[in-house]
Short mmCIF file of C-alpha atoms and ligand atoms in Angstrom, two decimals:
data_model
loop_
_atom_site.label_atom_id
_atom_site.label_comp_id
_atom_site.label_asym_id
_atom_site.label_seq_id
_atom_site.Cartn_x
_atom_site.Cartn_y
_atom_site.Cartn_z
CA MET A 1249 -33.87 -50.29 78.62
CA SER A 1250 -36.04 -47.05 77.96
CA ARG A 1251 -34.74 -44.88 75.14
CA LEU A 1252 -35.96 -42.12 77.42
CA THR A 1253 -33.07 -40.21 79.26
CA GLU A 1254 -32.64 -39.44 83.05
CA ILE A 1255 -30.97 -36.87 85.31
CA ASP A 1256 -29.17 -37.98 88.31
CA LYS A 1257 -31.03 -36.91 91.60
CA PRO A 1258 -33.27 -34.22 90.19
CA PRO A 1259 -34.66 -32.26 93.10
CA LYS A 1260 -38.11 -31.67 93.85
CA PRO A 1261 -39.63 -29.04 91.05
CA ALA A 1262 -40.73 -25.86 92.41
CA LEU A 1263 -44.08 -26.29 90.95
CA LYS A 1264 -44.90 -22.73 91.54
CA SER A 1265 -42.72 -21.70 88.66
CA VAL A 1266 -41.65 -24.71 86.74
CA GLY A 1267 -44.02 -25.05 84.01
CA PRO A 1268 -45.13 -28.42 82.21
CA HIS A 1269 -42.74 -30.14 80.10
CA GLN A 1270 -40.71 -33.15 79.12
CA PHE A 1271 -36.76 -33.31 79.14
CA ARG A 1272 -34.01 -35.12 77.43
CA ARG A 1273 -30.28 -35.24 77.99
CA ILE A 1274 -28.54 -34.42 74.47
CA GLY A 1275 -24.88 -34.62 74.69
CA LYS A 1276 -23.89 -31.77 77.30
CA PHE A 1277 -27.11 -29.94 77.27
CA VAL A 1278 -30.80 -30.63 78.56
CA LEU A 1279 -33.70 -29.88 76.22
CA ALA A 1280 -36.66 -29.02 78.02
CA CYS A 1281 -39.77 -28.98 75.74
CA ASP A 1282 -43.61 -28.11 76.59
CA ASP A 1283 -46.51 -29.81 75.34
CA SER A 1284 -46.71 -27.67 72.08
CA GLY A 1285 -43.19 -27.87 71.14
CA ARG A 1286 -41.99 -24.56 72.47
CA PHE A 1287 -38.37 -25.74 73.59
CA ALA A 1288 -35.06 -24.08 75.08
CA PHE A 1289 -31.56 -25.82 75.73
CA LEU A 1290 -29.92 -25.66 79.11
CA SER A 1291 -26.63 -26.84 80.97
CA GLN A 1292 -27.18 -29.68 83.53
CA ALA A 1293 -26.45 -27.31 86.24
CA GLU A 1294 -29.01 -24.60 84.47
CA TYR A 1295 -31.82 -27.47 84.44
CA LEU A 1296 -31.26 -28.43 87.98
CA GLY A 1297 -31.42 -24.64 89.08
CA TYR A 1298 -34.89 -24.57 86.91
CA LEU A 1299 -36.36 -26.94 88.96
CA LYS A 1300 -35.23 -25.73 92.10
CA GLY A 1301 -37.05 -22.52 91.40
CA LEU A 1302 -35.20 -19.38 89.71
CA LYS A 1303 -35.21 -15.84 91.08
CA ARG A 1304 -36.98 -13.25 89.17
CA GLY A 1305 -34.65 -11.04 86.89
CA THR A 1306 -32.07 -13.39 85.76
CA ALA A 1307 -31.51 -13.92 82.36
CA LEU A 1308 -32.19 -17.59 82.33
CA ARG A 1309 -35.74 -17.31 83.65
CA ASP A 1310 -36.31 -14.76 81.28
CA LYS A 1311 -35.46 -17.00 78.36
CA LEU A 1312 -37.42 -19.86 79.77
CA ALA A 1313 -40.38 -17.69 80.16
CA ILE A 1314 -40.08 -16.67 76.47
CA ALA A 1315 -39.95 -20.43 75.75
CA GLY A 1316 -43.19 -21.05 77.69
CA LEU A 1317 -41.38 -23.10 80.26
CA MET A 1318 -42.24 -20.94 83.61
CA SER A 1319 -45.63 -21.44 84.64
CA ASP A 1320 -45.82 -18.34 86.85
CA SER A 1321 -45.19 -15.97 83.87
CA PHE A 1322 -47.17 -17.75 81.43
CA ASP A 1323 -48.18 -15.92 77.91
CA PHE A 1324 -51.56 -17.63 77.55
CA ASP A 1325 -52.66 -16.22 74.19
CA GLU A 1326 -48.99 -16.78 72.77
CA ALA A 1327 -49.35 -20.63 74.12
CA ALA A 1328 -52.70 -20.93 72.70
CA ARG A 1329 -51.79 -19.26 69.07
CA PHE A 1330 -48.76 -21.79 68.92
CA ALA A 1331 -50.44 -24.44 70.04
CA ALA A 1332 -53.75 -23.89 67.49
CA GLU A 1333 -51.23 -23.38 64.70
CA LYS A 1334 -49.55 -26.94 65.25
CA SER A 1335 -52.76 -28.71 66.00
CA LEU A 1336 -55.11 -30.75 64.30
CA LEU A 1337 -57.37 -28.01 63.71
CA SER A 1338 -55.00 -26.20 61.27
CA TRP A 1339 -54.43 -29.38 59.35
CA PRO A 1340 -55.65 -28.45 55.63
CA GLY A 1341 -56.13 -32.17 54.95
CA PRO A 1342 -53.88 -34.51 52.96
CA SER A 1343 -52.08 -32.40 50.73
CA THR A 1344 -49.83 -34.88 48.41
CA HIS A 1345 -51.93 -37.54 46.29
CA LEU A 1346 -50.09 -40.31 44.99
CA LEU A 1347 -50.94 -42.24 42.13
CA LYS A 1348 -49.50 -45.63 41.30
CA LEU A 1349 -49.91 -45.80 37.75
CA GLY A 1350 -48.77 -49.42 37.43
CA ALA A 1351 -48.33 -52.39 39.85
CA ALA A 1352 -47.61 -55.90 39.40
CA GLY A 1353 -47.59 -55.03 35.66
CA ARG A 1354 -51.16 -53.74 35.66
CA ALA A 1355 -51.54 -50.17 34.66
CA MET A 1356 -54.25 -47.61 35.75
CA SER A 1357 -56.88 -47.03 33.41
CA LEU A 1358 -57.37 -43.27 31.86
CA ALA A 1359 -60.84 -43.38 33.59
CA THR A 1360 -59.41 -44.18 37.03
CA ALA A 1361 -56.57 -41.81 36.59
CA LYS A 1362 -59.20 -39.32 35.87
CA ARG A 1363 -60.92 -40.11 38.88
CA ALA A 1364 -57.86 -39.69 40.92
CA VAL A 1365 -57.35 -36.28 39.83
CA ASP A 1366 -61.06 -35.35 40.42
CA PHE A 1367 -60.72 -36.75 43.92
CA ALA A 1368 -57.72 -34.73 44.62
CA PHE A 1369 -59.19 -31.77 43.46
CA SER A 1370 -62.35 -32.38 45.49
CA ALA A 1371 -60.33 -31.96 48.81
CA PRO A 1372 -60.61 -28.53 50.18
CA ALA A 1373 -56.68 -27.78 50.81
CA ARG A 1374 -55.67 -24.70 48.55
CA ASP A 1375 -52.74 -26.19 47.39
CA VAL A 1376 -52.75 -29.99 45.36
CA GLY A 1377 -49.77 -32.00 45.11
CA LEU A 1378 -49.88 -35.16 42.60
CA GLU A 1379 -47.14 -37.44 42.44
CA LEU A 1380 -47.19 -39.95 39.67
CA ILE A 1381 -45.34 -43.25 40.35
CA PRO A 1382 -45.18 -45.24 37.26
CA GLU A 1383 -44.19 -48.34 37.20
CA ARG A 1384 -42.92 -48.75 33.51
CA LEU A 1385 -42.86 -45.09 32.38
CA GLU A 1386 -42.94 -46.06 28.58
CA SER A 1387 -46.15 -47.88 28.68
CA GLU A 1388 -47.62 -45.68 31.11
CA TRP A 1389 -46.92 -42.41 29.29
CA GLY A 1390 -50.07 -41.71 27.81
CA LEU A 1391 -51.48 -41.57 31.54
CA VAL A 1392 -48.72 -38.93 32.85
CA TRP A 1393 -49.23 -36.89 29.30
CA PHE A 1394 -52.97 -36.89 30.50
CA ILE A 1395 -52.95 -36.30 34.07
CA VAL A 1396 -50.38 -33.55 33.82
CA GLN A 1397 -52.25 -31.58 31.28
CA TYR A 1398 -55.82 -32.31 32.95
CA ALA A 1399 -54.61 -31.37 36.65
CA ARG A 1400 -53.07 -28.20 35.31
CA ARG A 1401 -56.99 -27.23 33.65
CA GLN A 1402 -58.21 -28.24 36.91
CA GLY A 1403 -56.01 -26.20 39.05
CA GLU A 1404 -56.87 -23.18 36.48
CA TRP A 1405 -60.75 -24.08 36.78
CA ARG A 1406 -60.81 -24.33 40.40
CA LYS A 1407 -58.08 -21.75 41.01
CA LYS A 1408 -56.04 -23.85 43.05
CA ALA A 1409 -52.02 -24.18 43.08
CA VAL A 1410 -50.67 -27.30 41.77
CA SER A 1411 -47.34 -29.02 42.32
CA LEU A 1412 -46.95 -32.18 40.16
CA THR A 1413 -44.07 -34.44 40.29
CA VAL A 1414 -42.94 -37.47 38.40
CA ARG A 1415 -40.85 -40.19 40.19
CA VAL A 1416 -38.38 -41.56 38.01
CA GLU A 1417 -35.45 -44.04 38.39
CA ALA A 1418 -33.41 -43.01 35.21
CA ALA A 1419 -33.01 -40.32 33.06
CA LEU A 1420 -35.67 -39.89 30.92
CA PRO A 1421 -35.95 -39.60 26.86
CA ALA A 1422 -35.54 -35.79 25.53
CA ARG A 1423 -39.31 -35.91 24.49
CA MET A 1424 -40.53 -36.62 27.66
CA LYS A 1425 -38.45 -34.27 29.49
CA GLU A 1426 -39.57 -31.62 27.21
CA PHE A 1427 -43.04 -32.18 27.60
CA LEU A 1428 -42.58 -32.26 31.72
CA ASP A 1429 -40.65 -29.17 31.56
CA GLY A 1430 -42.96 -27.44 29.84
CA HIS A 1431 -45.58 -28.32 31.99
CA ARG A 1432 -43.51 -27.20 35.20
CA VAL A 1433 -43.47 -30.88 36.41
CA ASP A 1434 -40.81 -31.95 39.08
CA LEU A 1435 -38.98 -34.85 38.89
CA ARG A 1436 -38.18 -36.78 41.97
CA ALA A 1437 -35.34 -39.26 41.73
CA VAL A 1438 -35.10 -42.55 43.08
CA VAL A 1439 -31.32 -43.10 44.32
CA GLU A 1440 -29.66 -45.77 46.00
CA ILE A 1441 -26.60 -44.26 47.76
CA ALA A 1442 -24.37 -47.08 48.02
CA GLY A 1443 -21.17 -46.59 45.59
CA PRO A 1444 -19.57 -43.31 44.56
CA PRO A 1445 -21.57 -40.47 44.23
CA SER A 1446 -23.52 -39.89 40.65
CA VAL A 1447 -26.59 -38.35 39.19
CA ALA A 1448 -28.53 -40.94 37.74
CA VAL A 1449 -31.57 -38.55 36.80
CA PRO A 1450 -30.29 -34.86 35.52
CA GLY A 1451 -32.56 -32.01 36.20
CA ALA A 1452 -34.35 -34.04 39.37
CA ARG A 1453 -35.27 -31.21 42.10
CA ARG A 1454 -36.04 -33.69 44.47
CA VAL A 1455 -34.52 -37.04 45.47
CA LEU A 1456 -35.88 -40.07 47.26
CA ALA A 1457 -32.73 -41.44 48.65
CA ARG A 1458 -31.97 -45.24 50.01
CA VAL A 1459 -29.17 -45.04 51.93
CA ASN A 1460 -26.46 -48.08 52.28
CA ALA A 1461 -23.17 -46.02 52.72
CA PRO A 1462 -20.77 -44.99 55.46
CA ALA A 1463 -20.58 -41.39 56.92
CA GLU A 1464 -17.46 -40.87 54.93
CA ALA A 1465 -19.44 -40.83 51.83
CA ALA A 1466 -22.10 -38.14 52.50
CA SER A 1467 -20.52 -35.03 51.64
CA GLY A 1468 -19.60 -36.53 48.30
CA TRP A 1469 -23.08 -37.34 47.74
CA ILE A 1470 -24.59 -34.15 48.95
CA ASP A 1471 -22.21 -32.03 46.86
CA ALA A 1472 -22.89 -34.03 43.68
CA LEU A 1473 -26.80 -33.71 44.09
CA SER A 1474 -26.53 -29.85 44.93
CA GLU A 1475 -24.40 -29.18 42.18
CA ALA A 1476 -27.13 -31.09 39.85
CA GLY A 1477 -29.92 -29.06 41.20
CA VAL A 1478 -31.50 -30.99 44.03
CA GLU A 1479 -33.36 -28.92 46.54
CA SER A 1480 -35.13 -31.21 48.55
CA ILE A 1481 -34.12 -34.88 49.46
CA LEU A 1482 -35.80 -37.71 51.66
CA LEU A 1483 -33.33 -39.82 53.28
CA GLU A 1484 -34.57 -43.78 54.18
CA PRO A 1485 -32.29 -46.26 55.47
CA SER A 1486 -31.72 -49.49 53.52
CA GLY A 1487 -28.69 -50.90 55.49
CA SER A 1488 -28.01 -50.73 58.97
CA ALA A 1489 -29.43 -48.33 61.16
CA LYS A 1490 -26.29 -47.39 62.87
CA ASP A 1491 -24.38 -46.43 59.41
CA PHE A 1492 -27.78 -44.62 58.27
CA LEU A 1493 -27.66 -42.58 61.27
CA ALA A 1494 -23.77 -41.65 60.98
CA PHE A 1495 -24.72 -40.86 57.05
CA TYR A 1496 -27.65 -38.72 57.97
CA ALA A 1497 -25.69 -36.62 60.56
CA ALA A 1498 -22.81 -35.95 58.28
CA ALA A 1499 -24.97 -35.55 55.55
CA LEU A 1500 -27.25 -32.87 57.48
CA ASP A 1501 -24.13 -31.19 58.22
CA ARG A 1502 -22.78 -30.92 55.00
CA MET A 1503 -26.68 -29.44 53.86
CA LEU A 1504 -26.01 -26.65 56.80
CA GLN A 1505 -22.37 -25.81 55.55
CA LEU A 1506 -24.01 -25.34 51.79
CA GLN A 1507 -27.05 -23.43 53.21
CA GLY A 1508 -26.99 -19.70 51.37
CA ARG A 1509 -24.94 -21.15 48.34
CA ARG A 1510 -26.83 -24.29 47.16
CA ASP A 1511 -29.78 -24.70 49.38
CA MET A 1512 -31.01 -28.22 50.19
CA ARG A 1513 -33.34 -29.42 52.73
CA GLU A 1514 -33.99 -32.85 54.15
CA GLU A 1515 -37.54 -33.51 53.99
CA ARG A 1516 -37.98 -35.68 57.44
CA GLY A 1517 -36.12 -33.17 59.14
CA LEU A 1518 -38.18 -30.34 57.91
CA GLY A 1519 -41.43 -32.07 58.74
CA PHE A 1520 -39.93 -33.13 62.41
CA LEU A 1521 -38.96 -29.33 62.89
CA SER A 1522 -42.12 -27.78 61.68
CA GLY A 1523 -44.08 -29.18 64.51
CA ARG A 1524 -46.82 -30.14 62.25
CA ARG A 1525 -47.36 -33.76 61.85
CA TRP A 1526 -49.00 -33.15 58.05
CA LEU A 1527 -45.75 -32.32 57.17
CA LEU A 1528 -44.05 -35.80 58.02
CA PRO A 1529 -43.30 -37.43 54.86
CA GLY A 1530 -45.26 -40.62 54.33
CA HIS A 1531 -47.81 -40.07 57.14
CA ASP A 1532 -51.04 -41.97 56.39
CA VAL A 1533 -53.99 -39.54 55.65
CA LEU A 1534 -52.36 -36.41 57.27
CA SER A 1535 -49.95 -35.99 54.80
CA GLU A 1536 -50.86 -38.15 51.75
CA LEU A 1537 -53.32 -40.70 50.28
CA CYS A 1538 -52.53 -43.11 47.71
CA TYR A 1539 -54.61 -44.45 44.53
CA ALA A 1540 -53.65 -47.85 43.38
CA PRO A 1541 -54.05 -48.88 39.51
CA ASP A 1542 -57.33 -50.53 40.52
CA GLY A 1543 -59.15 -47.40 42.01
CA SER A 1544 -58.59 -48.27 45.42
CA ILE A 1545 -57.96 -45.42 47.99
CA TYR A 1546 -55.40 -46.14 50.62
CA SER A 1547 -54.46 -44.01 53.64
CA GLY A 1548 -50.67 -43.63 52.33
CA GLU A 1549 -47.99 -45.28 49.67
CA LEU A 1550 -46.83 -47.98 52.23
CA ALA A 1551 -50.48 -49.18 53.07
CA ALA A 1552 -50.79 -49.68 49.43
CA SER A 1553 -48.02 -51.90 49.08
CA LEU A 1554 -48.59 -53.90 52.33
CA ASP A 1555 -49.87 -57.52 52.29
CA GLU A 1556 -53.60 -58.08 51.08
CA GLU A 1557 -54.80 -58.49 54.80
CA ALA A 1558 -52.89 -55.38 56.14
CA ARG A 1559 -53.62 -53.23 53.11
CA ASP A 1560 -57.30 -53.88 53.49
CA LEU A 1561 -57.03 -52.54 57.00
CA LEU A 1562 -55.96 -49.38 55.56
CA LYS A 1563 -58.16 -49.09 52.31
CA LEU A 1564 -60.69 -46.49 52.45
CA GLY A 1565 -62.83 -46.74 49.81
CA GLU A 1566 -62.79 -46.65 45.60
CA LEU A 1567 -62.58 -43.77 43.35
CA GLY A 1568 -65.96 -43.39 41.90
CA SER A 1569 -67.73 -44.40 44.90
CA ARG A 1570 -66.32 -42.80 47.88
CA ARG A 1571 -66.30 -39.25 47.98
CA PHE A 1572 -64.06 -37.13 49.60
CA ASP A 1573 -66.48 -35.81 52.38
CA ASP A 1574 -67.37 -39.44 53.26
CA LEU A 1575 -63.68 -40.18 54.24
CA ALA A 1576 -63.71 -39.24 57.69
CA LYS A 1577 -67.03 -41.51 58.19
CA GLY A 1578 -64.74 -44.62 57.28
CA PRO A 1579 -63.52 -46.76 60.28
CA ALA A 1580 -59.95 -46.67 58.75
CA VAL A 1581 -59.74 -43.03 58.83
CA ARG A 1582 -60.96 -42.85 62.50
CA ALA A 1583 -58.36 -45.38 63.81
CA VAL A 1584 -55.43 -43.97 61.73
CA LEU A 1585 -56.10 -40.42 62.99
CA ALA A 1586 -56.25 -41.74 66.54
CA ALA A 1587 -53.23 -43.96 66.40
CA SER A 1588 -51.36 -40.76 65.21
CA LEU A 1589 -51.92 -38.74 67.94
CA SER A 1590 -48.98 -39.63 69.74
CA GLU A 1591 -50.41 -38.01 73.04
CA ASN A 1592 -52.32 -41.80 73.36
CA GLN A 1593 -48.94 -43.50 72.73
CA PRO A 1594 -47.49 -44.56 76.21
CA MET A 1595 -43.93 -44.01 75.17
CA CYS A 1596 -44.59 -40.91 73.30
CA SER A 1597 -46.57 -39.03 76.07
CA GLN A 1598 -43.29 -39.14 78.01
CA CYS A 1599 -40.73 -38.59 75.38
CA VAL A 1600 -39.61 -34.76 74.75
CA TYR A 1601 -40.15 -35.15 71.12
CA ARG A 1602 -44.07 -35.69 71.30
CA PRO A 1603 -44.98 -32.46 69.81
CA PHE A 1604 -42.36 -33.04 66.61
CA CYS A 1605 -42.76 -36.94 65.70
CA ALA A 1606 -45.24 -39.45 65.03
CA VAL A 1607 -44.98 -42.84 63.54
CA ALA A 1608 -47.33 -43.70 60.59
CA PRO A 1609 -49.60 -46.27 61.41
CA SER A 1610 -49.06 -48.12 58.26
CA GLU A 1611 -45.30 -48.40 59.41
CA ASN A 1612 -46.31 -49.80 63.02
CA LEU A 1613 -48.41 -52.32 60.97
CA ARG A 1614 -45.94 -53.47 58.52
CA SER A 1615 -43.13 -53.93 61.27
CA GLN A 1616 -45.58 -54.91 64.24
CA GLY A 1617 -48.70 -56.10 63.20
CA THR A 1618 -50.88 -53.13 64.90
CA LEU A 1619 -51.86 -49.71 63.69
CA TRP A 1620 -50.77 -48.31 67.30
CA GLY A 1621 -47.56 -50.04 67.52
CA ARG A 1622 -45.27 -50.56 70.21
CA HIS A 1623 -43.17 -48.31 70.66
CA PRO A 1624 -40.69 -49.31 73.26
CA SER A 1625 -39.38 -52.19 70.95
CA SER A 1626 -40.35 -49.97 67.77
CA GLU A 1627 -37.49 -49.58 64.98
CA ARG A 1628 -39.43 -46.57 63.75
CA CYS A 1629 -39.29 -45.04 67.14
CA ALA A 1630 -35.93 -45.87 67.70
CA LEU A 1631 -34.74 -44.49 64.25
CA HIS A 1632 -36.94 -41.26 64.95
CA MET A 1633 -35.56 -40.54 68.01
CA ALA A 1634 -31.92 -40.92 67.07
CA LEU A 1635 -32.73 -38.45 64.02
CA LEU A 1636 -34.66 -35.88 66.36
CA ASP A 1637 -31.43 -36.23 68.48
CA ILE A 1638 -29.14 -35.43 65.65
CA LEU A 1639 -31.62 -32.25 64.53
CA PHE A 1640 -31.79 -30.99 67.89
CA SER A 1641 -28.00 -31.25 68.53
CA ARG A 1642 -27.77 -29.11 65.79
CA LEU A 1643 -30.25 -26.71 66.86
CA ALA A 1644 -28.11 -26.33 70.27
CA ARG A 1645 -25.21 -24.96 68.26
CA THR A 1646 -25.59 -21.25 67.12
CA GLU A 1647 -23.78 -21.80 63.54
CA SER A 1648 -26.15 -24.63 62.39
CA ALA A 1649 -29.33 -23.32 64.36
CA GLU A 1650 -29.77 -20.44 62.07
CA ALA A 1651 -29.28 -22.50 58.88
CA LEU A 1652 -31.70 -24.95 60.11
CA ARG A 1653 -34.32 -22.36 61.00
CA GLN A 1654 -33.80 -21.13 57.56
CA TRP A 1655 -35.37 -24.38 56.41
CA LEU A 1656 -38.67 -23.41 58.02
CA SER A 1657 -39.04 -19.81 56.37
CA MET B 672 -50.64 -68.41 83.22
CA ILE B 673 -50.07 -70.10 79.45
CA GLU B 674 -50.68 -73.82 79.12
CA ILE B 675 -49.54 -75.78 76.01
CA GLU B 676 -51.21 -78.97 74.80
CA ASP B 677 -52.30 -80.58 71.59
CA GLY B 678 -50.44 -77.43 69.64
CA VAL B 679 -53.04 -75.06 71.26
CA ALA B 680 -51.97 -72.25 73.89
CA SER B 681 -54.53 -71.68 76.82
CA ILE B 682 -54.23 -68.79 78.68
CA SER B 683 -56.27 -67.56 81.81
CA LEU B 684 -56.78 -63.79 82.36
CA PRO B 685 -58.23 -62.30 85.37
CA LYS B 686 -61.29 -60.08 84.23
CA PRO B 687 -59.63 -56.81 85.71
CA PRO B 688 -57.56 -55.59 84.35
CA TYR B 689 -58.01 -57.56 81.15
CA THR B 690 -61.00 -56.22 78.72
CA VAL B 691 -62.46 -57.93 75.91
CA GLU B 692 -61.35 -54.98 73.86
CA SER B 693 -57.75 -55.51 74.83
CA LEU B 694 -58.02 -59.28 74.08
CA ARG B 695 -59.45 -58.39 70.66
CA MET B 696 -56.64 -56.20 70.09
CA GLY B 697 -54.56 -58.95 71.04
CA ALA B 698 -56.21 -61.27 68.58
CA LEU B 699 -56.19 -58.73 65.92
CA LEU B 700 -52.25 -59.08 65.71
CA LEU B 701 -51.99 -62.59 65.49
CA SER B 702 -54.86 -62.31 62.57
CA GLY B 703 -53.74 -64.96 59.80
CA ARG B 704 -51.32 -66.62 62.16
CA ALA B 705 -53.33 -68.01 64.48
CA GLU B 706 -57.25 -68.23 65.55
CA ALA B 707 -58.10 -67.03 68.99
CA PHE B 708 -60.99 -68.66 70.78
CA LEU B 709 -62.82 -66.78 74.00
CA ASP B 710 -64.45 -68.33 76.80
CA GLU B 711 -65.61 -65.98 79.64
CA LYS B 712 -66.45 -67.30 83.27
CA ARG B 713 -67.38 -65.06 86.23
CA GLY B 714 -64.14 -63.25 86.87
CA ALA B 715 -62.01 -64.62 84.48
CA PHE B 716 -60.97 -64.96 80.40
CA ARG B 717 -59.91 -68.06 78.95
CA VAL B 718 -58.43 -67.72 75.86
CA GLU B 719 -57.35 -70.23 73.58
CA LEU B 720 -54.79 -69.52 70.46
CA LYS B 721 -54.68 -72.12 67.83
CA PRO B 722 -51.76 -71.57 64.93
CA ALA B 723 -52.74 -71.69 61.56
CA VAL B 724 -49.65 -74.05 60.89
CA PRO B 725 -48.25 -76.22 63.47
CA MET B 726 -45.83 -74.93 66.00
CA THR B 727 -43.14 -76.02 68.25
CA GLU B 728 -44.28 -75.24 72.05
CA LEU B 729 -41.37 -72.55 72.05
CA GLU B 730 -42.92 -70.77 69.13
CA LEU B 731 -46.23 -71.28 70.72
CA ARG B 732 -45.24 -69.53 74.06
CA ALA B 733 -43.72 -66.66 71.91
CA LEU B 734 -46.82 -66.40 70.01
CA ALA B 735 -48.95 -66.33 73.23
CA GLY B 736 -46.40 -63.71 74.61
CA GLU B 737 -46.66 -61.52 71.80
CA PHE B 738 -50.69 -61.50 72.16
CA LEU B 739 -50.22 -60.64 76.16
CA ASN B 740 -48.02 -57.77 75.12
CA GLU B 741 -50.42 -56.59 72.84
CA CYS B 742 -53.24 -56.82 75.26
CA LEU B 743 -51.22 -54.96 77.95
CA SER B 744 -50.22 -52.30 75.51
CA CYS B 745 -54.04 -51.86 74.52
CA LEU B 746 -54.52 -51.69 78.48
CA TYR B 747 -51.99 -49.25 79.13
CA ARG B 748 -53.19 -47.28 76.14
CA GLN B 749 -56.74 -47.06 77.64
CA GLU B 750 -55.59 -45.91 80.80
CA LEU B 751 -53.48 -43.17 79.19
CA ILE B 752 -56.19 -41.99 77.33
CA LYS B 753 -58.18 -41.59 80.39
CA SER B 754 -55.82 -39.35 81.71
CA ALA B 755 -54.31 -37.53 78.57
CA PRO B 756 -54.80 -33.90 78.54
CA GLU B 757 -58.52 -33.63 77.19
CA VAL B 758 -57.68 -30.83 74.42
CA PRO B 759 -55.93 -33.33 71.82
CA GLN B 760 -58.75 -35.85 71.95
CA ALA B 761 -61.18 -33.09 71.78
CA LEU B 762 -59.47 -31.50 69.03
CA LEU B 763 -59.62 -35.00 66.86
CA ALA B 764 -63.32 -35.61 67.95
CA GLN B 765 -63.95 -31.99 66.36
CA VAL B 766 -61.91 -32.86 63.12
CA LEU B 767 -63.85 -36.05 62.97
CA GLU B 768 -67.16 -34.61 63.95
CA LYS B 769 -66.55 -31.67 61.01
CA GLY B 770 -65.46 -34.80 58.82
CA PHE B 771 -63.57 -33.54 55.51
CA PRO B 772 -65.58 -31.01 53.70
CA ALA B 773 -64.99 -31.64 50.10
CA LEU B 774 -64.81 -28.28 48.02
CA PRO B 775 -68.50 -27.54 46.86
CA PRO B 776 -69.12 -27.53 43.15
CA ASP B 777 -67.80 -24.83 40.96
CA PRO B 778 -70.36 -21.74 40.90
CA LEU B 779 -69.08 -20.50 37.32
CA GLU B 780 -70.33 -24.27 36.02
CA GLN B 781 -73.17 -24.08 38.18
CA LEU B 782 -74.32 -20.44 36.86
CA GLU B 783 -73.12 -20.93 33.17
CA PRO B 784 -74.15 -24.81 31.96
CA GLN B 785 -72.13 -24.02 28.72
CA VAL B 786 -68.63 -23.77 30.81
CA ARG B 787 -69.34 -27.42 32.24
CA VAL B 788 -70.05 -28.81 28.51
CA ASP B 789 -67.14 -26.68 27.29
CA ARG B 790 -64.57 -28.17 30.27
CA GLU B 791 -65.95 -31.88 29.75
CA THR B 792 -65.64 -31.33 25.73
CA GLU B 793 -61.93 -30.06 26.40
CA THR B 794 -61.51 -33.30 29.11
CA GLU B 795 -62.89 -35.72 26.18
CA GLU B 796 -60.35 -34.37 23.59
CA LEU B 797 -57.65 -35.00 26.00
CA LEU B 798 -58.58 -38.43 26.89
CA LYS B 799 -59.03 -39.08 23.27
CA ALA B 800 -55.34 -37.78 22.50
CA ALA B 801 -54.27 -39.56 25.49
CA ARG B 802 -55.70 -43.03 24.07
CA LYS B 803 -53.53 -43.14 21.38
CA LEU B 804 -50.25 -43.01 23.64
CA LEU B 805 -51.11 -46.00 25.31
CA PRO B 806 -49.93 -49.24 23.89
S1 SF4 C 2527 -42.19 -42.31 68.49
FE1 SF4 C 2527 -41.20 -40.16 68.40
S2 SF4 C 2527 -42.26 -39.10 70.28
FE2 SF4 C 2527 -42.72 -41.36 70.06
S3 SF4 C 2527 -41.28 -42.17 71.80
FE3 SF4 C 2527 -40.58 -42.44 69.76
S4 SF4 C 2527 -39.37 -40.64 69.17
FE4 SF4 C 2527 -40.44 -40.40 71.14
#
């Protein structure tokens, strides 16, 4: 059964006025959205009236014209501006460079670490984000120490804004914390959300949370993390999808309630709402590149952790021999970008969320053995659709819509 | 359309709609799990799927089903790409055409070789100090 929704007995659309759009029923609303992601919420009766054709001068018609959904009063300039902002033409290149400092007991060499930083700085993006992923921080501390200082100097030399993050699973010894604070390095704590709320890594402003807890636990966790200063969280399922979605909805509601007092944003939700696919966390090439300890460049963190055969498909080259401007010439980058265009995906092309969503090709490869994926049976697509339903149902409510819009400001 | 004999699944597929490209995508999906052999006769393809480890008839049929699913997905995708709005394709083509231009070398280093030397020396010192922190 398709996850796309239907409307009972829709009238034949009045093509003179009804603009090209997709729709979806969410609760008692119908979400109508154009190709570039401009949207409006309507009641079912309003939507049927829209399809039949609306008289000029009605408030609904004006609202839909502003959302670009009326073809007879279409603002082409505004539509072009909006579409260009969200299209690949505005893509600044991958903005997060993930350095895996160790894997399977093998640490990156200092020479490779330097090459990885040089490679990240040769990218044209104005901002460079480096996230260091140690396997055993204590023995890889020299790498962190070097990368942080070298990247800061490179930022000054090349006049780029640099954001540095170290991923950690436990509280840091004081000397490390002091060094990282002194060099304005953020901590990203990996947290298992399972038992009662706890803050394992004091001082972390970002959290990668693997959720295996019921919805009732959500408020307590969000309160505890936001009180500890966490500003940004990425929620990932680690148990059942149903429980995760209930947790996500409750956590989102709590974040929106706290907005203005203790702001916290969910990174995937923010990526969806931005309509810029390169802001979706973990999206191969569009949002990230990953460097393995042996100097291999992969399309993303997940790609670097797949089995050897799949990994080879998403390997983009080697640090030292591959230059940044050669990347687009490689078949892997071309395949990844083509597979990321949801316009080319049969189910996405009919889905109202197409302007906001894309499943990372490495995720398709992991779960379905193909870069393109088969979305009708894809668990990731099902998850994205459910998450987008949750987000858009909050956008349909005035109180939460304002708080969500502030996420984007 | 799927015949199972001696642990091998044989599938006959009419030439339109199936294309070599769609069969290739199907074979790619099975890589590591089975070998795919292709024979092409007028108007039809014949594909043999030989699993890497012996499979029961049921498992082999499921494998062949997976292969066919991927072939169909690929065909549908190609149809869709043909009829999809041209703008996203054109944008992608433009992005790939342009490549990912790297940042040009720092003009200060180019104009003033001493700057490059100083930076290299500073980096060397950092590396030396970092080496002492490694086990
Ligand atoms: S992947 Fe996203 S855009 Fe595509 S069908 Fe699923 S929810 Fe819709």
